[in-house]
CSV table of C-alpha atoms in Angstrom, one decimal:
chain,number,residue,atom,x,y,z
A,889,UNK,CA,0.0,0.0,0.0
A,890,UNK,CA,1.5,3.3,-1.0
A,891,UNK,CA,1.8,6.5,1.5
A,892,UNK,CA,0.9,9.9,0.9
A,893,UNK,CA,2.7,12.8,1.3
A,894,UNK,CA,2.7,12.9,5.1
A,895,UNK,CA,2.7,9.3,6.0
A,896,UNK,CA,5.6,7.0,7.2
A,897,UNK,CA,5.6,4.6,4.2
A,898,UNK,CA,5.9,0.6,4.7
A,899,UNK,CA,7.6,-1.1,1.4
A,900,UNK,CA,9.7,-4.7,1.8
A,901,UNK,CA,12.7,-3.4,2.9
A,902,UNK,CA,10.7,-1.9,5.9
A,903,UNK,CA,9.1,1.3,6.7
A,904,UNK,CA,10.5,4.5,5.8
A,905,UNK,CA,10.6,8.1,6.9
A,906,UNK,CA,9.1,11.0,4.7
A,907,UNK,CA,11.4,12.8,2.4
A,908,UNK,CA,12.7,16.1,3.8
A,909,UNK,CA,11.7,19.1,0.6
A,910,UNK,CA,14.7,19.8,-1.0
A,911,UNK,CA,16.6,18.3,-3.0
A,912,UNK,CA,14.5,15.2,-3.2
A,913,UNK,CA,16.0,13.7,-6.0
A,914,UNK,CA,19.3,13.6,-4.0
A,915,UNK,CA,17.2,12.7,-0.6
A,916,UNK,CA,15.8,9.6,-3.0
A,917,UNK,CA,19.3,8.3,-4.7
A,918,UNK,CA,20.4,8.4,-1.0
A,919,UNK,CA,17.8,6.4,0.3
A,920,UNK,CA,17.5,4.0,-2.3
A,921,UNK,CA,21.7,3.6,-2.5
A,922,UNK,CA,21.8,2.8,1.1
A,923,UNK,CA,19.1,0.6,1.2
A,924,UNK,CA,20.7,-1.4,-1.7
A,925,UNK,CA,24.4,-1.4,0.0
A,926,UNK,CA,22.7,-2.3,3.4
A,927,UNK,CA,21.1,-5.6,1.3
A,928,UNK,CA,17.7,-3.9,2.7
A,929,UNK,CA,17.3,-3.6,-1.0
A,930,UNK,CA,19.1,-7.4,-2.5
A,931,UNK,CA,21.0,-8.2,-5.8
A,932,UNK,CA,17.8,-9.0,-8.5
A,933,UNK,CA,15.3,-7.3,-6.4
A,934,UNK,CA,12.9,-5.6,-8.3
A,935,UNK,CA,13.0,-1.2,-7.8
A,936,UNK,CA,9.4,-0.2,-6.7
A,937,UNK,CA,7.8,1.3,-10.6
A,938,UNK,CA,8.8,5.3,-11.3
A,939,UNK,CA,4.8,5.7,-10.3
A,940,UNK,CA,5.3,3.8,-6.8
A,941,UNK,CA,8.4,5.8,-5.8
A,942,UNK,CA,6.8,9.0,-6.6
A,943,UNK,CA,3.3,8.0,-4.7
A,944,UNK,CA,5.3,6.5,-1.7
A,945,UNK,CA,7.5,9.6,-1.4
A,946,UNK,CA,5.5,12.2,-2.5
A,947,UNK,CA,8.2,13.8,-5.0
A,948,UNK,CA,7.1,14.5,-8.9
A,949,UNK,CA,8.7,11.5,-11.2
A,950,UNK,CA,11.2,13.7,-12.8
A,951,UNK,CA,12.9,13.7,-9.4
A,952,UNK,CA,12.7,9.9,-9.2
A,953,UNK,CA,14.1,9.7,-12.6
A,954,UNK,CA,17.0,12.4,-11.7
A,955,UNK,CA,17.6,9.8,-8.5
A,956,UNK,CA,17.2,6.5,-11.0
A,957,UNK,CA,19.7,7.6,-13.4
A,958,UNK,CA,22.4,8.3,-10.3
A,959,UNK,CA,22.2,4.9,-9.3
A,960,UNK,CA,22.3,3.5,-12.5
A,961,UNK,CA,25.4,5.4,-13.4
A,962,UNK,CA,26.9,4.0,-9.7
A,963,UNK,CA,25.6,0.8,-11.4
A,964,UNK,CA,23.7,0.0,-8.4
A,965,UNK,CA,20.9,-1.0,-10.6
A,966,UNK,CA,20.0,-1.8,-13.9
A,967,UNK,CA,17.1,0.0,-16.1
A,968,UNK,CA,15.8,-2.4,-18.6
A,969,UNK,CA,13.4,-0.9,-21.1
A,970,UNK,CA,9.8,-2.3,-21.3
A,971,UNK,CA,10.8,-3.9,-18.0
A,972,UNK,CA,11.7,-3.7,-14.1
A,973,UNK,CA,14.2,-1.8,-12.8
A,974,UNK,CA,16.5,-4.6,-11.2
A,975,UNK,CA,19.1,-4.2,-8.3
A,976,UNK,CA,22.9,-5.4,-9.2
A,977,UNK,CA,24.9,-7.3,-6.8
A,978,UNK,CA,27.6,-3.9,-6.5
A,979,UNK,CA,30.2,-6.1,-5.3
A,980,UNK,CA,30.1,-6.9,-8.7
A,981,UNK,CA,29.5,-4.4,-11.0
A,982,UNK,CA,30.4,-0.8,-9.0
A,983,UNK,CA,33.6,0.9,-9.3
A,984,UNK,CA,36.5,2.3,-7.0
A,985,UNK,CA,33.7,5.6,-7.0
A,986,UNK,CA,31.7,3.8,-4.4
A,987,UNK,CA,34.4,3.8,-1.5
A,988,UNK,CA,32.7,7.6,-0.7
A,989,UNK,CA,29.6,5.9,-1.2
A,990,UNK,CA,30.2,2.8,1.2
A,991,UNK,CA,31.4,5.4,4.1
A,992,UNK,CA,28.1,7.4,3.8
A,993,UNK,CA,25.8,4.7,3.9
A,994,UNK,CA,24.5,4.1,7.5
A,995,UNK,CA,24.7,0.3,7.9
A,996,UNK,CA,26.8,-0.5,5.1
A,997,UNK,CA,28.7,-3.7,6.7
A,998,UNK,CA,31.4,-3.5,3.9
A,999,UNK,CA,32.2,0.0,5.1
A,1000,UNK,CA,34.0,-1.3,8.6
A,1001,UNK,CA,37.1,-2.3,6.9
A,1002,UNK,CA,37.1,0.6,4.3
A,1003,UNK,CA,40.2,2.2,6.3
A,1004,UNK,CA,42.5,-1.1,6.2
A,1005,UNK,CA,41.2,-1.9,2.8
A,1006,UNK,CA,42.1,1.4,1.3
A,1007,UNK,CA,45.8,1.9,2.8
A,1008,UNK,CA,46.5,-1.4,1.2
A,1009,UNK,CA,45.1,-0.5,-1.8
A,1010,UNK,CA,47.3,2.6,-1.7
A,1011,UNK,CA,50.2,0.9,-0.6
A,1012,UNK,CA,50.2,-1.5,-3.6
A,1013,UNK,CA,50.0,1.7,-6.0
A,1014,UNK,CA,52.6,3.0,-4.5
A,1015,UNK,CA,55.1,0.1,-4.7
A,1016,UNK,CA,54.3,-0.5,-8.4
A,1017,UNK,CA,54.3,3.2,-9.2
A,1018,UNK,CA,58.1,2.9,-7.8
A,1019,UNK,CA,59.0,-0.3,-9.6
A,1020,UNK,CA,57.1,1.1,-12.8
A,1021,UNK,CA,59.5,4.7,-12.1
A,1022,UNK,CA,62.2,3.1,-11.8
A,1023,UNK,CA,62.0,1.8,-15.5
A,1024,UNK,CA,60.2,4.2,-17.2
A,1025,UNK,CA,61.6,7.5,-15.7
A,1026,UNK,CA,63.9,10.0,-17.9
A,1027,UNK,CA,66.6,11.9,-16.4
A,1028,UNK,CA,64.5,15.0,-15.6
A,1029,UNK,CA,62.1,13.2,-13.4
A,1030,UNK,CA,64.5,10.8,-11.8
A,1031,UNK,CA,66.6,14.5,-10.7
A,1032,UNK,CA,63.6,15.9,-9.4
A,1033,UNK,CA,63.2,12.7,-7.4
A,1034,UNK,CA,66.3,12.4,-6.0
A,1035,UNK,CA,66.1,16.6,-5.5
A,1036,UNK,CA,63.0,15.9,-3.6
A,1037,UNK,CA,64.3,12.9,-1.7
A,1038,UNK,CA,67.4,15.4,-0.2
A,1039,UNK,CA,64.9,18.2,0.5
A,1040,UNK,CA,62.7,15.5,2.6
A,1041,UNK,CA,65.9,14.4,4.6
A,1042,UNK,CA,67.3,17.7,5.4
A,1043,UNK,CA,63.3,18.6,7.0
A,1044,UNK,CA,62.6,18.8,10.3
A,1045,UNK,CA,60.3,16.4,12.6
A,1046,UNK,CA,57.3,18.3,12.2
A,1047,UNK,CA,55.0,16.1,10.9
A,1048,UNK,CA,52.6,18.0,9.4
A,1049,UNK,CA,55.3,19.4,7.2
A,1050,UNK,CA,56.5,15.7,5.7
A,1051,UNK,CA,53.1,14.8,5.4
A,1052,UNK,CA,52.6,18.0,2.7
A,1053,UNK,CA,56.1,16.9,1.5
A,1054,UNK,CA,55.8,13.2,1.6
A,1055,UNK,CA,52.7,13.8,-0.8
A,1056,UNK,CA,54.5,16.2,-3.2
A,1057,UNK,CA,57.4,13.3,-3.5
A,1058,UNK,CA,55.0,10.4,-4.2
A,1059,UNK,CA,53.6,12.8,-7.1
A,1060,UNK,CA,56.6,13.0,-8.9
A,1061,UNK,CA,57.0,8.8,-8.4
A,1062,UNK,CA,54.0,8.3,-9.5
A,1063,UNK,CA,54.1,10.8,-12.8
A,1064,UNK,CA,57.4,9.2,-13.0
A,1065,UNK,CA,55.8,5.5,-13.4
A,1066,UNK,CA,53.9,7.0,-16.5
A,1067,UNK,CA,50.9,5.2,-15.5
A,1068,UNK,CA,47.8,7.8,-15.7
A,1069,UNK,CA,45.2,5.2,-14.1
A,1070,UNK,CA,47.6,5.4,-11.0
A,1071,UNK,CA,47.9,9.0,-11.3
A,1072,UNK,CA,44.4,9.7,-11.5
A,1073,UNK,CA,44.0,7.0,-8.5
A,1074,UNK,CA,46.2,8.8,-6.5
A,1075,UNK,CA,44.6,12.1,-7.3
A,1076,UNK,CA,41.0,10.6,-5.7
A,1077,UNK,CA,42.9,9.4,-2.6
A,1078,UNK,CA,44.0,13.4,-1.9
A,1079,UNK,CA,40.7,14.7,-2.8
A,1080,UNK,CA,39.4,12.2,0.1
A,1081,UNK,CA,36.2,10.4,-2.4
A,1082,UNK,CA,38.5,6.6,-1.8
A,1083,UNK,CA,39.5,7.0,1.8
A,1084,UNK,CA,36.8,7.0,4.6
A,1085,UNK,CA,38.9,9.5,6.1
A,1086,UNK,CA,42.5,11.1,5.4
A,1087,UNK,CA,44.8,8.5,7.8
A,1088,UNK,CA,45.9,10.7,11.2
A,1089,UNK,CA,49.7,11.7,10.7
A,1090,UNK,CA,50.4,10.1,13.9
A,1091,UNK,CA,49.2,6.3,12.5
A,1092,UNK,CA,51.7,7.6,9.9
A,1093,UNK,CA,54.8,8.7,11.7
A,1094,UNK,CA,56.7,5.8,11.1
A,1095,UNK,CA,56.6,6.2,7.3
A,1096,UNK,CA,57.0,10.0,7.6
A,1097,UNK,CA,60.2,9.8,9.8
A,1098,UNK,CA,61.9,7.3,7.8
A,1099,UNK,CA,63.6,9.9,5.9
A,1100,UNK,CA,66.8,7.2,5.4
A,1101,UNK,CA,63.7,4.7,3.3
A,1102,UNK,CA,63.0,8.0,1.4
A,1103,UNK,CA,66.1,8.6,0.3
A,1104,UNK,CA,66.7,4.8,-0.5
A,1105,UNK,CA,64.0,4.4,-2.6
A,1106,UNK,CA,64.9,7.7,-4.7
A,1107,UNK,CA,68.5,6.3,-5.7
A,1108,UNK,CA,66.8,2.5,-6.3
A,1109,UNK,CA,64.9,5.0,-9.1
A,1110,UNK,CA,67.5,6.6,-10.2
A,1111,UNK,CA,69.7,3.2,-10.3
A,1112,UNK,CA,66.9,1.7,-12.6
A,1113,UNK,CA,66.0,-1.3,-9.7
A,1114,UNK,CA,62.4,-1.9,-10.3
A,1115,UNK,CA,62.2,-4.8,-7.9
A,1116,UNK,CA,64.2,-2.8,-5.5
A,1117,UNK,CA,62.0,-0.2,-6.0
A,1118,UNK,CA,58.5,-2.1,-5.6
A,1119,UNK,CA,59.9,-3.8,-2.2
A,1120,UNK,CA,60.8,-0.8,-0.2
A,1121,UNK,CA,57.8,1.0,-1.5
A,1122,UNK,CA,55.7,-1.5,-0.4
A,1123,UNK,CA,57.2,-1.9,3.1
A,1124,UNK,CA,57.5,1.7,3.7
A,1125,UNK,CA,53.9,2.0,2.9
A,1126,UNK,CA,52.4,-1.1,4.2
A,1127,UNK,CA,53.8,-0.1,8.1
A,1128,UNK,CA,50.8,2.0,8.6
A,1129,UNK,CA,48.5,-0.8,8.2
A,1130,UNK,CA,50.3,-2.6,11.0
């Protein structure tokens, strides 16, 4: 039975609270993304009809259609024309994108280990960005590096300050590696939409301090040792996981 405007509706993934006025399109997508991420709303499921969701929510149907397309695009669902609406199983079908997603979504079990799971997904970029420098690298980059590497070294123990300049040396390794998917990957970790939250500079100190594996890895680049390279990266960036 479908709600009016003013009533708490009841659908099968349980009863639901009225939509707040504005923006209801993005008040929808939300509610519909974290029932499907919550499994309130399960892989196969039929989405209540364009009609349905704009009866049960009291919102006109260009909104629901403005909130449809958004989860089709996160390819949380999948439009079918002349048919139902049908949830995907996202675990299968969504993209790196859906980390911010997964954080916002109140009950989302997957989101508990989105910390862990995204420091090791940043620590294996980062090792094969180094291997991948060490190869591909020309001279001016490899300079810059090692320039970079020296600068690091000679900083203080503040660790605010080599957490700004950690990042600006793992830029030039990773434009170095000539691998734009990693570039672009590491560009999304520093805008914070991957992360559930920027890792605390004190879970980090051990990496930031060692200002000896720095420099290390900077002449294994400039030396052209790729599996040198990928090892100490991966160590250096794997200790904040521990």
């Amino acid at each position: 039975m479908l709600a009016g405007v003013n009533d708490t509706a009841v659908s099968p993934a349980g009863p639901r609270t009225p939509l707040r006025r504005e923006p209801v399109s993005d008040q929808l997508f939300t509610r519909l993304r974290t029932e499907i991420l919550t499994g309130a709303l399960r892989p196969a499921d039929p989405l209540p009809s364009e009609r349905e969701l704009s009866e049960e929510f009291g919102v006109n149907r260009h909104a629901v259609r403005e909130a449809v397309k958004r989860l089709q695009q996160a390819r949380l669902v999948e439009v079918a024309h002349g048919g139902r609406t049908r949830v995907l199983d996202w675990r299968r079908t969504a993209g790196l994108d859906l980390l911010g997603e997964l954080s916002a979504a109140e009950g989302a079990g997957a989101a508990a280990g989105l910390g862990r799971d995204t420091v090791e997904l940043r620590a294996c970029i980062g090792a094969d960005a180094a291997r991948l420098c060490a190869l591909r690298a020309d001279r001016e980059a490899v300079e810059a590096i090692t320039e970079a590497a020296a600068r690091y070294a000679a900083g203080g123990p503040d660790l605010t300050e080599l957490g700004e300049a950690d990042l600006a040396w793992w830029r030039l390794v990773i434009e170095g590696s000539g691998n734009l998917a990693y570039l672009l990957a590491f560009n999304s970790l520093l805008a914070g939409t991957l992360p559930v939250g920027p890792t605390p500079l004190d879970q980090r100190a051990g990496e930031l301090l060692d200002t000896e594996a720095h420099t290390e890895l900077a002449r294994l680049i400039a030396a052209g040792d790729g599996d040198g390279a990928r090892r100490l990266a991966h160590a250096l960036l794997s200790g904040t996981t521990r």
